[in-house]
């Protein structure tokens, strides 16, 4: 077998955030596999076969990548952000573990990318300046009781909380429930960042107090960050305030 | 004032992980400020004044950057990894908040980078495939009791735990204590990743069962990841196993 699979992080969307390593891996690919909008980000070129698929078929897509590689193709699987953060890398290894044992001798590499929480944090200041966590709000793959238990634990421990997959058409209420839970642990003026489509033309980043974030709109392309108790604003004349979390916790 | 400050993430070290946006910001800088090894990563060129400083003077360094910018200079402050993750961005906003109010009208931007946990995860598979957190083990800036309470909470909630700043010459015992705490929550064969200097010529990445990780050497340049209960290995003939965390949690 001369084929290979590289799982590539495209970053938040702007090519200025695509690493040279990820670009080189895209340039070397013969087959490009991924969710429709991520495949659409990679320019067409001769010699590159594109296989765009719908959302929520991650393991099928991963199996397809491994089959093509086993047949000798150089395959690139693309994810937005970082492929290891709520994206295609774990799905690929799930398919590898369950699949043809011969696939384990394929060269499989992962090219990291700028994940949404890092891009969103950079836009507003340094909200991830202290300890933080990343939690997916999707209950397609885990029970809602596990999600709320985890949120309760990390809010009580005073971490900054980055929420991935906060909302979808099929899951309209989870973000509100998570923010209600946050309100049990944090003051009403705790900064909440709703960062939509960072690095893309339709980017929209809002910073709202927790008490108002409950009523803000968000969608699948939104990354939500809930501040820790020390997260705060630095006001500026005529401009959006900066948001940051101090590195220190008082003794 | 025509000056500016850009806080730039250099990524893990290999220039192949430096984003084009970060490279452009470095190219535009007149003054380069940072901890000695990070400043050393940026090639010298005419028109670029370098100000390398020692570790643990982050706020002094940030103030210096703001003073130079207020005097009209285009200043780049460099961090390894991502500047918003246990690095210079929060220090800059601390200095901004406490300093000359006129500094608040300076253009201040943050350029994200590939933080150590993303680079380390990509090297071994997809260990961050589920919910995860990032905690600094340094008790220079927060009490050890806060750190252990946070570790206890995130381990009980079954998150993957990325430990930044696990060890320094002045703090030799914290990593062992954190792994002992992990052993109260996780099975002895839980994968622990010790990733040193990822993306640099002296890179050394080890995957050990928790029971053995306790006795492994680590230093300031090491990023440690403790798996969740579901994190597992995919063995391969004659090669290091992959490590991944499934996306699903059983109902």
Coordinates of C-alpha atoms in Angstrom, one line a residue:
Chain A
X1 CA 0.0 0.0 0.0
X2 CA 1.5 3.4 -1.0
X3 CA -1.6 5.4 0.0
X4 CA -1.9 7.7 3.0
X5 CA -4.4 9.7 5.0
X6 CA -3.7 13.2 6.4
X7 CA -6.4 14.8 8.5
X8 CA -6.0 18.5 8.0
X9 CA -7.1 21.5 10.1
X10 CA -8.1 24.4 7.8
X11 CA -8.4 26.8 10.7
X12 CA -11.2 29.2 11.1
X13 CA -11.7 30.0 7.4
X14 CA -9.4 32.9 6.4
X15 CA -6.4 31.4 4.4
X16 CA -4.2 33.7 6.5
X17 CA -4.7 31.2 9.4
X18 CA -3.9 28.1 7.3
X19 CA -0.5 26.8 8.4
X20 CA 2.2 26.1 5.7
X21 CA 2.2 22.4 6.9
X22 CA -1.6 22.1 6.2
X23 CA -1.2 23.9 2.9
X24 CA 1.6 21.5 1.9
X25 CA -0.6 18.5 2.8
X26 CA -3.5 19.9 0.7
X27 CA -1.1 20.4 -2.2
X28 CA 0.1 16.8 -2.0
X29 CA -3.4 15.2 -1.9
X30 CA -5.1 13.3 -4.7
X31 CA -8.5 12.9 -2.9
X32 CA -10.1 15.5 -0.7
X33 CA -12.8 14.3 1.7
X34 CA -14.9 16.3 4.1
X35 CA -18.1 18.1 5.0
X36 CA -19.4 20.2 2.1
X37 CA -18.4 23.7 3.3
X38 CA -14.8 22.6 4.3
X39 CA -14.2 20.9 0.9
X40 CA -15.5 24.1 -0.7
X41 CA -12.7 26.1 0.9
X42 CA -10.0 24.2 -1.0
X43 CA -9.6 25.4 -4.6
X44 CA -10.2 22.9 -7.3
X45 CA -7.1 21.8 -9.3
X46 CA -6.3 19.1 -11.8
X47 CA -5.4 15.8 -10.1
X48 CA -7.5 16.5 -7.0
X49 CA -10.8 14.5 -6.7
X50 CA -13.3 16.0 -4.3
X51 CA -15.6 14.0 -2.2
X52 CA -17.9 16.3 -0.2
X53 CA -20.4 14.8 2.1
X54 CA -23.1 15.9 4.4
X55 CA -22.8 16.6 8.1
X56 CA -23.2 13.8 10.7
X57 CA -21.7 11.0 8.6
X58 CA -18.2 11.4 10.0
X59 CA -17.4 7.7 10.4
X60 CA -18.7 6.8 6.9
X61 CA -16.5 9.6 5.6
X62 CA -13.5 8.4 7.6
X63 CA -14.0 4.8 6.4
X64 CA -14.1 6.1 2.8
X65 CA -10.8 7.9 3.4
X66 CA -9.2 4.7 4.7
X67 CA -10.5 2.6 1.8
X68 CA -9.1 5.1 -0.7
X69 CA -5.8 5.2 1.0
X70 CA -5.7 1.3 1.2
X71 CA -6.2 1.4 -2.6
X72 CA -3.1 3.5 -2.9
X73 CA -4.5 7.1 -2.9
X74 CA -3.0 10.1 -1.1
X75 CA -6.1 11.2 0.8
X76 CA -6.7 14.5 2.6
X77 CA -9.6 14.7 5.1
X78 CA -10.4 18.3 5.9
X79 CA -11.9 19.8 9.0
X80 CA -12.5 23.4 10.0
X81 CA -10.4 24.7 12.9
X82 CA -8.3 21.9 14.4
X83 CA -9.2 18.4 13.3
X84 CA -8.5 17.0 16.8
X85 CA -11.1 19.3 18.5
X86 CA -14.7 18.1 17.9
X87 CA -13.8 17.3 14.3
X88 CA -12.7 14.6 12.0
X89 CA -9.5 13.2 13.6
X90 CA -11.4 11.2 16.4
X91 CA -13.8 9.9 13.8
X92 CA -10.9 8.7 11.6
X93 CA -9.4 6.8 14.5
X94 CA -12.8 5.3 15.4
X95 CA -13.1 4.0 11.8
X96 CA -9.5 2.8 12.0
X97 CA -10.0 0.9 15.2
X98 CA -13.2 -0.8 14.0
X99 CA -12.1 -1.4 10.4
X100 CA -9.8 -3.6 8.3
X101 CA -6.7 -4.4 10.4
X102 CA -4.5 -3.8 7.3
X103 CA -5.5 -0.1 7.5
X104 CA -3.3 0.2 10.6
X105 CA -0.1 0.0 8.5
X106 CA -1.2 3.0 6.5
X107 CA 0.7 6.3 7.1
X108 CA -1.8 8.4 8.9
X109 CA -0.9 11.9 10.0
X110 CA -2.8 14.8 11.6
X111 CA -2.0 18.5 10.7
X112 CA -3.2 20.8 13.5
X113 CA -5.1 24.0 12.9
X114 CA -6.2 27.1 14.7
X115 CA -9.3 25.9 16.5
X116 CA -12.3 28.3 16.9
X117 CA -11.8 29.1 20.5
X118 CA -8.2 30.4 19.9
X119 CA -9.4 32.5 16.9
X120 CA -12.4 33.9 18.9
X121 CA -10.2 34.6 21.9
X122 CA -7.7 36.5 19.8
X123 CA -10.4 38.7 18.4
X124 CA -11.6 40.1 21.7
X125 CA -8.4 40.0 23.8
X126 CA -7.3 37.2 26.0
X127 CA -10.4 35.5 27.6
X128 CA -8.6 32.2 27.8
X129 CA -5.8 33.7 29.9
X130 CA -6.5 31.4 32.9
X131 CA -7.4 27.7 33.1
X132 CA -10.2 26.8 30.6
X133 CA -12.1 23.9 29.0
X134 CA -13.8 23.0 25.8
X135 CA -17.1 21.2 25.9
X136 CA -19.3 20.2 23.0
X137 CA -23.0 21.0 23.7
X138 CA -24.2 18.4 21.2
X139 CA -26.1 15.6 22.7
X140 CA -26.0 13.5 19.6
X141 CA -23.0 11.6 20.9
X142 CA -23.4 11.8 24.6
X143 CA -26.3 12.1 27.1
X144 CA -27.4 15.6 28.1
X145 CA -26.9 14.5 31.8
X146 CA -23.2 14.0 31.1
X147 CA -23.0 17.4 29.5
X148 CA -24.7 19.2 32.4
X149 CA -22.6 17.3 35.0
X150 CA -19.5 18.4 33.2
X151 CA -20.6 22.0 32.9
X152 CA -21.5 22.1 36.6
X153 CA -18.1 20.8 37.5
X154 CA -16.1 23.2 35.4
X155 CA -18.2 26.2 36.3
X156 CA -17.9 25.4 40.0
X157 CA -14.1 25.0 39.5
X158 CA -14.1 28.5 37.9
X159 CA -12.7 27.6 34.5
X160 CA -13.4 29.6 31.4
X161 CA -15.8 27.5 29.4
X162 CA -15.7 27.3 25.5
X163 CA -18.8 25.8 24.1
X164 CA -18.5 24.1 20.7
X165 CA -21.6 23.1 18.7
X166 CA -23.8 25.2 20.9
X167 CA -26.9 25.1 18.7
X168 CA -28.3 23.4 15.7
X169 CA -31.7 23.3 14.1
X170 CA -32.3 20.0 15.8
X171 CA -31.0 21.2 19.2
X172 CA -32.4 24.7 19.8
X173 CA -32.5 24.8 23.6
X174 CA -29.2 23.4 24.8
X175 CA -27.3 26.7 24.8
X176 CA -30.0 28.5 26.8
X177 CA -29.9 25.6 29.3
X178 CA -26.1 25.8 29.6
X179 CA -26.2 29.6 30.1
X180 CA -28.9 29.1 32.8
X181 CA -26.6 26.7 34.5
X182 CA -23.7 29.2 34.2
X183 CA -26.0 31.8 35.9
X184 CA -26.1 29.6 39.0
X185 CA -22.3 29.9 39.3
X186 CA -21.4 33.3 37.8
X187 CA -22.4 36.9 38.3
X188 CA -24.9 38.4 35.8
X189 CA -22.2 40.7 34.4
X190 CA -19.8 37.9 33.6
X191 CA -18.6 38.4 30.0
X192 CA -20.0 35.9 27.4
X193 CA -18.5 35.9 24.0
X194 CA -20.5 34.8 21.0
X195 CA -18.2 34.5 18.1
X196 CA -19.7 33.6 14.7
X197 CA -17.7 32.7 11.6
X198 CA -14.4 34.2 12.9
X199 CA -12.1 34.8 10.0
X200 CA -14.8 34.6 7.4
X201 CA -16.5 37.5 5.5
X202 CA -19.7 37.1 7.7
X203 CA -17.8 37.3 11.0
X204 CA -19.8 38.6 13.9
X205 CA -18.4 38.7 17.4
X206 CA -20.4 39.9 20.3
X207 CA -19.5 40.3 24.0
X208 CA -22.6 40.3 26.3
X209 CA -23.1 40.1 30.0
X210 CA -24.3 36.6 31.0
X211 CA -27.7 38.0 31.9
X212 CA -28.2 39.1 28.3
X213 CA -26.4 36.3 26.5
X214 CA -29.3 34.1 27.4
X215 CA -31.5 35.9 24.8
X216 CA -28.9 36.3 22.1
X217 CA -29.1 34.4 18.8
X218 CA -26.5 31.8 18.0
X219 CA -26.2 29.0 15.4
X220 CA -24.0 26.1 14.4
X221 CA -21.2 28.4 13.3
X222 CA -21.0 30.1 16.7
X223 CA -18.4 29.5 19.4
X224 CA -19.5 30.6 22.8
X225 CA -17.1 31.4 25.7
X226 CA -18.3 31.9 29.2
X227 CA -15.9 33.9 31.4
X228 CA -14.5 32.8 34.7
X229 CA -15.3 34.8 37.8
X230 CA -12.3 37.0 37.2
X231 CA -12.8 37.6 33.4
X232 CA -13.4 41.3 32.8
X233 CA -13.7 44.1 30.3
X234 CA -11.2 46.9 29.5
X235 CA -13.4 49.8 28.3
X236 CA -12.2 51.9 25.4
X237 CA -13.5 55.1 24.0
X238 CA -15.6 54.5 20.9
X239 CA -14.4 51.0 20.4
X240 CA -15.4 47.5 21.7
X241 CA -13.9 46.7 25.0
X242 CA -11.2 44.1 25.3
X243 CA -12.0 41.0 27.3
X244 CA -9.4 39.2 29.3
X245 CA -8.9 36.7 32.1
X246 CA -6.0 37.5 34.5
X247 CA -3.4 34.8 34.8
X248 CA -3.4 35.1 38.6
X249 CA -5.9 33.7 41.2
X250 CA -5.7 35.6 44.5
X251 CA -4.3 33.7 47.5
Chain B
X1 CA 0.0 57.9 18.4
X2 CA 0.8 55.9 15.3
X3 CA 2.3 52.9 17.0
X4 CA 0.7 49.5 17.6
X5 CA 1.1 46.2 19.5
X6 CA 0.5 42.8 18.0
X7 CA 0.8 39.8 20.3
X8 CA 1.9 36.9 18.0
X9 CA 1.7 33.2 18.5
X10 CA 4.7 31.5 17.0
X11 CA 3.3 28.0 17.3
X12 CA 5.2 25.1 18.6
X13 CA 8.5 26.0 16.9
X14 CA 8.6 24.6 13.4
X15 CA 8.0 27.5 10.9
X16 CA 5.7 25.1 9.1
X17 CA 3.2 25.8 11.9
X18 CA 3.5 29.6 11.8
X19 CA 0.4 31.1 10.2
X20 CA 0.7 33.5 7.3
X21 CA -1.1 36.1 9.4
X22 CA 1.5 35.8 12.2
X23 CA 4.3 35.9 9.6
X24 CA 2.9 39.1 8.1
X25 CA 2.7 40.7 11.6
X26 CA 6.4 39.7 12.3
X27 CA 7.4 41.2 8.9
X28 CA 5.6 44.5 9.7
X29 CA 7.2 44.9 13.2
X30 CA 9.9 47.5 14.1
X31 CA 10.4 46.1 17.7
X32 CA 10.4 42.5 18.8
X33 CA 9.7 41.7 22.4
X34 CA 9.6 38.4 24.2
X35 CA 11.2 35.7 26.3
X36 CA 14.7 34.9 25.0
X37 CA 14.0 31.6 23.2
X38 CA 11.0 33.0 21.4
X39 CA 12.8 36.1 20.2
X40 CA 15.6 33.9 19.0
X41 CA 13.2 32.1 16.7
X42 CA 12.6 35.2 14.6
X43 CA 15.4 35.9 12.1
X44 CA 17.3 39.2 12.5
X45 CA 16.7 41.8 9.8
X46 CA 17.5 45.5 9.2
X47 CA 14.8 47.7 10.8
X48 CA 13.9 45.2 13.5
X49 CA 15.1 46.0 17.0
X50 CA 15.1 42.9 19.3
X51 CA 14.3 43.1 23.0
X52 CA 14.7 39.7 24.6
X53 CA 14.0 39.3 28.3
X54 CA 14.1 36.6 30.9
X55 CA 11.2 34.4 32.0
X56 CA 8.8 35.5 34.7
X57 CA 8.9 39.2 33.8
X58 CA 5.8 39.1 31.6
X59 CA 4.1 42.2 32.9
X60 CA 7.3 44.3 32.7
X61 CA 7.7 43.1 29.1
X62 CA 4.1 44.0 28.3
X63 CA 4.5 47.5 29.8
X64 CA 7.7 48.0 27.7
X65 CA 5.7 47.0 24.6
X66 CA 2.9 49.5 25.3
X67 CA 5.4 52.2 26.1
X68 CA 7.2 51.7 22.8
X69 CA 3.9 51.6 20.9
X70 CA 2.8 54.8 22.6
X71 CA 6.0 56.4 21.4
X72 CA 5.0 55.5 17.8
X73 CA 6.6 52.1 17.2
X74 CA 5.1 49.0 15.6
X75 CA 5.7 46.4 18.3
X76 CA 5.5 42.6 18.0
X77 CA 5.3 40.7 21.3
X78 CA 6.0 37.0 20.6
X79 CA 4.9 33.9 22.5
X80 CA 5.4 30.2 21.7
X81 CA 2.2 28.4 20.8
X82 CA -0.8 30.6 21.1
X83 CA -0.4 33.9 22.9
X84 CA -3.8 33.6 24.6
X85 CA -3.0 30.2 26.3
X86 CA -0.8 30.7 29.4
X87 CA 1.3 33.2 27.4
X88 CA 1.8 36.9 26.8
X89 CA -1.7 38.1 25.7
X90 CA -3.2 38.1 29.2
X91 CA -0.1 39.8 30.6
X92 CA -0.4 42.5 28.0
X93 CA -4.0 43.2 28.9
X94 CA -3.1 43.2 32.6
X95 CA -0.5 45.9 31.9
X96 CA -3.0 47.8 29.7
X97 CA -5.6 47.8 32.4
X98 CA -3.2 49.0 35.1
X99 CA -1.3 51.4 33.0
X100 CA -1.5 54.8 31.2
X101 CA -5.2 55.3 30.1
X102 CA -3.9 56.7 26.8
X103 CA -2.6 53.3 25.9
X104 CA -6.2 52.1 25.5
X105 CA -6.5 54.0 22.2
X106 CA -3.5 52.1 20.7
X107 CA -4.3 49.5 18.1
X108 CA -3.7 46.2 19.9
X109 CA -4.2 42.9 18.1
X110 CA -3.6 39.3 18.9
X111 CA -2.5 36.7 16.2
X112 CA -3.4 33.2 17.3
X113 CA -1.1 30.2 17.0
X114 CA -1.0 26.5 17.3
X115 CA -0.9 25.9 21.0
X116 CA 1.1 23.0 22.4
X117 CA -1.8 20.7 23.2
X118 CA -3.0 20.8 19.6
X119 CA 0.4 20.1 18.2
X120 CA 1.0 17.3 20.7
X121 CA -2.4 15.8 20.1
X122 CA -1.9 15.7 16.4
X123 CA 1.4 13.9 16.8
X124 CA -0.2 10.9 18.6
X125 CA -3.7 10.7 17.1
X126 CA -6.7 12.4 18.6
X127 CA -6.5 12.4 22.4
X128 CA -8.6 15.6 22.6
X129 CA -11.4 14.0 20.7
X130 CA -13.9 14.5 23.6
X131 CA -14.4 17.3 26.1
X132 CA -11.1 18.6 27.5
X133 CA -9.5 21.2 29.6
X134 CA -6.2 23.1 29.8
X135 CA -4.7 23.8 33.3
X136 CA -1.4 25.4 34.2
X137 CA 0.4 23.5 37.0
X138 CA 2.4 26.6 37.9
X139 CA 1.6 27.8 41.4
X140 CA 3.5 31.0 40.9
X141 CA 0.3 32.8 40.0
X142 CA -2.4 30.8 41.8
X143 CA -2.5 28.8 45.0
X144 CA -1.8 25.1 44.8
X145 CA -5.1 24.4 46.5
X146 CA -6.9 26.0 43.6
X147 CA -5.0 23.9 41.2
X148 CA -5.8 20.6 43.0
X149 CA -9.5 21.6 43.4
X150 CA -9.7 22.2 39.6
X151 CA -7.9 19.0 38.8
X152 CA -10.1 17.1 41.1
X153 CA -13.2 18.6 39.4
X154 CA -12.1 18.0 35.8
X155 CA -10.9 14.4 36.5
X156 CA -14.2 13.6 38.2
X157 CA -16.1 15.0 35.2
X158 CA -14.0 12.7 33.0
X159 CA -12.4 15.4 30.8
X160 CA -9.1 14.9 29.1
X161 CA -6.7 17.1 31.0
X162 CA -3.8 19.1 29.3
X163 CA -1.3 20.3 31.8
X164 CA 0.8 23.3 30.8
X165 CA 3.9 24.3 32.8
X166 CA 4.0 20.9 34.5
X167 CA 7.5 21.2 35.9
X168 CA 10.3 23.8 36.4
X169 CA 13.5 23.8 38.4
X170 CA 11.7 25.7 41.2
X171 CA 8.6 23.4 41.0
X172 CA 9.9 19.8 40.8
X173 CA 7.0 18.0 42.6
X174 CA 3.7 19.4 41.1
X175 CA 3.5 17.0 38.1
X176 CA 3.9 14.0 40.3
X177 CA 1.2 15.2 42.7
X178 CA -1.1 15.9 39.8
X179 CA -0.6 12.4 38.4
X180 CA -1.2 10.9 41.9
X181 CA -4.5 12.8 41.9
X182 CA -5.3 11.4 38.4
X183 CA -4.7 7.9 39.7
X184 CA -7.5 8.4 42.2
X185 CA -9.9 8.9 39.3
X186 CA -8.5 6.9 36.4
X187 CA -7.4 3.3 35.7
X188 CA -3.6 2.6 35.9
X189 CA -3.5 1.9 32.1
X190 CA -5.0 5.3 31.2
X191 CA -2.8 6.8 28.5
X192 CA -0.7 9.8 29.5
X193 CA 1.1 11.7 26.8
X194 CA 4.4 13.6 27.6
X195 CA 5.1 15.7 24.6
X196 CA 8.4 17.6 24.8
X197 CA 9.4 20.3 22.2
X198 CA 6.9 19.3 19.6
X199 CA 7.9 20.6 16.2
X200 CA 11.5 21.3 17.2
X201 CA 14.6 19.3 16.4
X202 CA 14.7 17.8 20.0
X203 CA 11.1 16.7 19.9
X204 CA 10.4 13.7 22.1
X205 CA 6.9 12.4 22.5
X206 CA 6.1 9.5 24.9
X207 CA 2.8 7.7 25.6
X208 CA 2.9 5.9 29.0
X209 CA 0.2 4.2 31.1
X210 CA -0.7 6.5 34.1
X211 CA 0.9 4.1 36.5
X212 CA 4.3 4.6 34.8
X213 CA 4.0 8.3 33.9
X214 CA 4.5 9.1 37.6
X215 CA 8.1 8.2 37.2
X216 CA 8.8 9.7 33.8
X217 CA 11.0 12.8 33.4
X218 CA 9.4 16.0 32.3
X219 CA 10.6 19.6 32.1
X220 CA 9.4 23.2 31.3
X221 CA 9.1 22.4 27.6
X222 CA 6.9 19.4 28.2
X223 CA 3.1 19.3 27.6
X224 CA 1.4 16.5 29.5
X225 CA -2.0 15.1 28.6
X226 CA -4.0 12.8 30.9
X227 CA -6.6 10.7 29.0
X228 CA -10.3 10.5 29.9
X229 CA -11.6 7.1 31.0
X230 CA -12.4 6.2 27.3
X231 CA -9.1 7.4 25.9
X232 CA -7.3 4.4 24.3
X233 CA -4.6 3.0 22.2
X234 CA -4.7 1.6 18.7
X235 CA -1.8 -0.8 18.5
X236 CA 0.3 -1.0 15.3
X237 CA 2.9 -3.5 14.2
X238 CA 6.4 -2.1 14.7
X239 CA 5.2 1.4 15.2
X240 CA 4.0 3.6 18.1
X241 CA 0.3 3.1 18.8
X242 CA -2.2 5.9 18.0
X243 CA -4.0 7.4 21.0
X244 CA -7.5 8.7 20.7
X245 CA -10.6 9.6 22.7
X246 CA -13.9 8.6 21.1
X247 CA -16.4 11.4 20.5
X248 CA -19.2 9.4 22.1
X249 CA -20.1 8.8 25.7
X250 CA -22.3 5.8 26.2
X251 CA -25.8 6.3 27.3

